[in-house]
Amino acid sequence: MTQPTPQNRAADWLAGAGLRPTRQRLALADLLVGDGNHRHVTAESLFASAKGQGESVSLATVYNTLRAFCEVGLVQEVTVDGSKSYFDTNTHDHPHFYWEDEGRLSDADASKLEIASLPDVPEGMEIAKVDVVIRLRRA
């Protein structure tokens, strides 16, 4: 069986979520999943990568496309410091390391994480998701 090309992988990724494969979506999807590896990107870093590949795309389009990818479950948003958002192509529940000195996000080993209990939620509410971001800095 032949391996999918990066372009086919990107097109299949979009199609699996029911998103129309526009030129700009395909270009950004290729940068995110073309090689089959997971990524943690900011809108700014994805914009820079796209520009570096010669893509004609605006930063606003990158933000809008990442939002669309979030809405259909292709990426998950991980917010750090309440203002900095990273977009993760690994949408399974897992913790993250945030490398403060580098401003970088990476996956942490989920098998080592144990959450024994959570606080009671207000009446009429339910927990939608629990994000775990472990901040690291040089000792």
mmCIF file of C-alpha atoms in Angstrom:
data_model
loop_
_atom_site.group_PDB
_atom_site.id
_atom_site.type_symbol
_atom_site.label_atom_id
_atom_site.label_comp_id
_atom_site.label_asym_id
_atom_site.label_seq_id
_atom_site.Cartn_x
_atom_site.Cartn_y
_atom_site.Cartn_z
ATOM 1 C CA MET A 1 0.000 0.000 0.000
ATOM 2 C CA THR A 2 1.385 3.411 -0.944
ATOM 3 C CA GLN A 3 1.851 6.153 1.615
ATOM 4 C CA PRO A 4 -0.404 9.184 1.219
ATOM 5 C CA THR A 5 1.264 12.333 -0.035
ATOM 6 C CA PRO A 6 1.234 15.365 2.272
ATOM 7 C CA GLN A 7 -1.336 17.023 -0.006
ATOM 8 C CA ASN A 8 -3.593 13.939 0.072
ATOM 9 C CA ARG A 9 -3.241 13.699 3.854
ATOM 10 C CA ALA A 10 -4.284 17.369 4.194
ATOM 11 C CA ALA A 11 -7.229 16.951 1.800
ATOM 12 C CA ASP A 12 -8.398 13.794 3.596
ATOM 13 C CA TRP A 13 -8.079 15.565 6.977
ATOM 14 C CA LEU A 14 -10.354 18.370 5.789
ATOM 15 C CA ALA A 15 -12.796 16.022 4.051
ATOM 16 C CA GLY A 16 -13.091 13.888 7.184
ATOM 17 C CA ALA A 17 -14.378 16.942 9.030
ATOM 18 C CA GLY A 18 -16.681 18.036 6.218
ATOM 19 C CA LEU A 19 -14.693 21.176 5.420
ATOM 20 C CA ARG A 20 -14.493 22.442 1.860
ATOM 21 C CA PRO A 21 -10.867 22.185 0.689
ATOM 22 C CA THR A 22 -10.145 25.769 -0.342
ATOM 23 C CA ARG A 23 -6.635 26.576 -1.513
ATOM 24 C CA GLN A 24 -5.781 28.364 1.726
ATOM 25 C CA ARG A 25 -7.265 25.640 3.953
ATOM 26 C CA LEU A 26 -5.326 23.012 2.029
ATOM 27 C CA ALA A 27 -2.086 24.975 2.343
ATOM 28 C CA LEU A 28 -2.518 25.423 6.111
ATOM 29 C CA ALA A 29 -3.691 21.825 6.610
ATOM 30 C CA ASP A 30 -0.604 20.622 4.727
ATOM 31 C CA LEU A 31 1.617 22.582 7.133
ATOM 32 C CA LEU A 32 -0.277 21.167 10.126
ATOM 33 C CA VAL A 33 -0.642 17.477 9.202
ATOM 34 C CA GLY A 34 1.078 16.946 5.865
ATOM 35 C CA ASP A 35 3.928 14.923 7.350
ATOM 36 C CA GLY A 36 1.628 12.943 9.654
ATOM 37 C CA ASN A 37 3.092 14.416 12.852
ATOM 38 C CA HIS A 38 1.207 16.398 15.475
ATOM 39 C CA ARG A 39 1.895 20.114 15.890
ATOM 40 C CA HIS A 40 1.438 22.832 18.496
ATOM 41 C CA VAL A 41 1.283 26.134 16.649
ATOM 42 C CA THR A 42 0.235 29.683 17.278
ATOM 43 C CA ALA A 43 -1.568 31.586 14.556
ATOM 44 C CA GLU A 44 1.560 33.703 14.180
ATOM 45 C CA SER A 45 3.900 30.715 13.800
ATOM 46 C CA LEU A 46 1.588 29.071 11.249
ATOM 47 C CA PHE A 47 1.359 32.374 9.360
ATOM 48 C CA ALA A 48 5.175 32.596 9.285
ATOM 49 C CA SER A 49 5.450 28.997 8.038
ATOM 50 C CA ALA A 50 2.899 29.667 5.313
ATOM 51 C CA LYS A 51 4.717 32.812 4.215
ATOM 52 C CA GLY A 52 7.990 30.869 4.261
ATOM 53 C CA GLN A 53 6.426 28.371 1.845
ATOM 54 C CA GLY A 54 5.397 31.219 -0.463
ATOM 55 C CA GLU A 55 1.691 31.016 0.385
ATOM 56 C CA SER A 56 -0.407 34.125 -0.130
ATOM 57 C CA VAL A 57 -2.401 34.181 3.090
ATOM 58 C CA SER A 58 -3.191 36.884 5.634
ATOM 59 C CA LEU A 59 -2.841 36.544 9.388
ATOM 60 C CA ALA A 60 -6.606 37.119 9.685
ATOM 61 C CA THR A 61 -7.216 34.182 7.341
ATOM 62 C CA VAL A 62 -4.920 31.999 9.453
ATOM 63 C CA TYR A 63 -6.880 32.935 12.611
ATOM 64 C CA ASN A 64 -10.221 32.303 10.868
ATOM 65 C CA THR A 65 -9.033 28.984 9.475
ATOM 66 C CA LEU A 66 -7.741 27.802 12.855
ATOM 67 C CA ARG A 67 -11.103 28.758 14.406
ATOM 68 C CA ALA A 68 -12.897 26.751 11.703
ATOM 69 C CA PHE A 69 -10.575 23.798 12.366
ATOM 70 C CA CYS A 70 -11.396 24.066 16.101
ATOM 71 C CA GLU A 71 -15.138 24.179 15.471
ATOM 72 C CA VAL A 72 -15.092 20.874 13.574
ATOM 73 C CA GLY A 73 -12.663 19.186 15.963
ATOM 74 C CA LEU A 74 -9.546 19.054 13.773
ATOM 75 C CA VAL A 75 -7.472 20.983 16.307
ATOM 76 C CA GLN A 76 -7.909 21.934 19.933
ATOM 77 C CA GLU A 77 -7.066 25.309 21.378
ATOM 78 C CA VAL A 78 -4.831 25.418 24.443
ATOM 79 C CA THR A 79 -4.704 28.818 26.116
ATOM 80 C CA VAL A 80 -1.640 29.815 28.108
ATOM 81 C CA ASP A 81 -1.570 32.952 30.286
ATOM 82 C CA GLY A 82 -5.137 33.759 29.302
ATOM 83 C CA SER A 83 -3.955 35.502 26.165
ATOM 84 C CA LYS A 84 -1.640 33.196 24.207
ATOM 85 C CA SER A 85 -3.363 30.430 22.254
ATOM 86 C CA TYR A 86 -1.742 27.337 20.833
ATOM 87 C CA PHE A 87 -3.511 25.012 18.429
ATOM 88 C CA ASP A 88 -2.851 21.292 18.813
ATOM 89 C CA THR A 89 -3.509 18.750 16.057
ATOM 90 C CA ASN A 90 -3.646 15.981 18.697
ATOM 91 C CA THR A 91 -7.265 16.266 19.800
ATOM 92 C CA HIS A 92 -7.227 13.393 22.293
ATOM 93 C CA ASP A 93 -7.291 14.343 25.982
ATOM 94 C CA HIS A 94 -3.710 14.791 27.168
ATOM 95 C CA PRO A 95 -1.643 17.150 29.346
ATOM 96 C CA HIS A 96 0.880 19.670 28.058
ATOM 97 C CA PHE A 97 4.204 21.099 29.105
ATOM 98 C CA TYR A 98 4.585 24.850 28.610
ATOM 99 C CA TRP A 99 8.271 25.761 28.359
ATOM 100 C CA GLU A 100 8.247 29.302 29.789
ATOM 101 C CA ASP A 101 11.801 30.159 28.684
ATOM 102 C CA GLU A 102 11.027 29.183 25.089
ATOM 103 C CA GLY A 103 7.328 30.038 24.819
ATOM 104 C CA ARG A 104 6.739 26.524 23.519
ATOM 105 C CA LEU A 105 4.033 23.923 24.137
ATOM 106 C CA SER A 106 4.577 20.164 23.925
ATOM 107 C CA ASP A 107 2.698 17.023 24.897
ATOM 108 C CA ALA A 108 3.237 15.482 28.330
ATOM 109 C CA ASP A 109 2.871 11.795 29.147
ATOM 110 C CA ALA A 110 -0.816 11.240 29.882
ATOM 111 C CA SER A 111 -0.172 7.865 31.515
ATOM 112 C CA LYS A 112 1.541 9.602 34.451
ATOM 113 C CA LEU A 113 -1.300 12.026 35.149
ATOM 114 C CA GLU A 114 -3.840 11.175 37.826
ATOM 115 C CA ILE A 115 -6.698 13.461 38.758
ATOM 116 C CA ALA A 116 -8.275 11.941 41.842
ATOM 117 C CA SER A 117 -11.197 14.335 42.130
ATOM 118 C CA LEU A 118 -12.527 17.645 40.937
ATOM 119 C CA PRO A 119 -14.487 20.302 42.799
ATOM 120 C CA ASP A 120 -18.268 20.198 42.707
ATOM 121 C CA VAL A 121 -19.602 22.298 39.877
ATOM 122 C CA PRO A 122 -22.374 24.861 40.321
ATOM 123 C CA GLU A 123 -25.915 23.588 40.020
ATOM 124 C CA GLY A 124 -27.081 23.204 36.433
ATOM 125 C CA MET A 125 -23.520 23.061 35.083
ATOM 126 C CA GLU A 126 -21.314 20.219 33.906
ATOM 127 C CA ILE A 127 -17.595 19.952 33.248
ATOM 128 C CA ALA A 128 -16.963 20.288 29.534
ATOM 129 C CA LYS A 129 -13.210 19.717 29.638
ATOM 130 C CA VAL A 130 -10.230 19.814 31.961
ATOM 131 C CA ASP A 131 -7.032 21.326 30.555
ATOM 132 C CA VAL A 132 -3.738 20.467 32.230
ATOM 133 C CA VAL A 133 -0.779 22.704 31.414
ATOM 134 C CA ILE A 134 2.391 22.053 33.405
ATOM 135 C CA ARG A 135 4.658 25.089 33.320
ATOM 136 C CA LEU A 136 8.384 24.480 33.141
ATOM 137 C CA ARG A 137 11.341 26.802 33.725
ATOM 138 C CA ARG A 138 15.043 26.250 34.235
ATOM 139 C CA ALA A 139 15.961 25.300 37.802
#
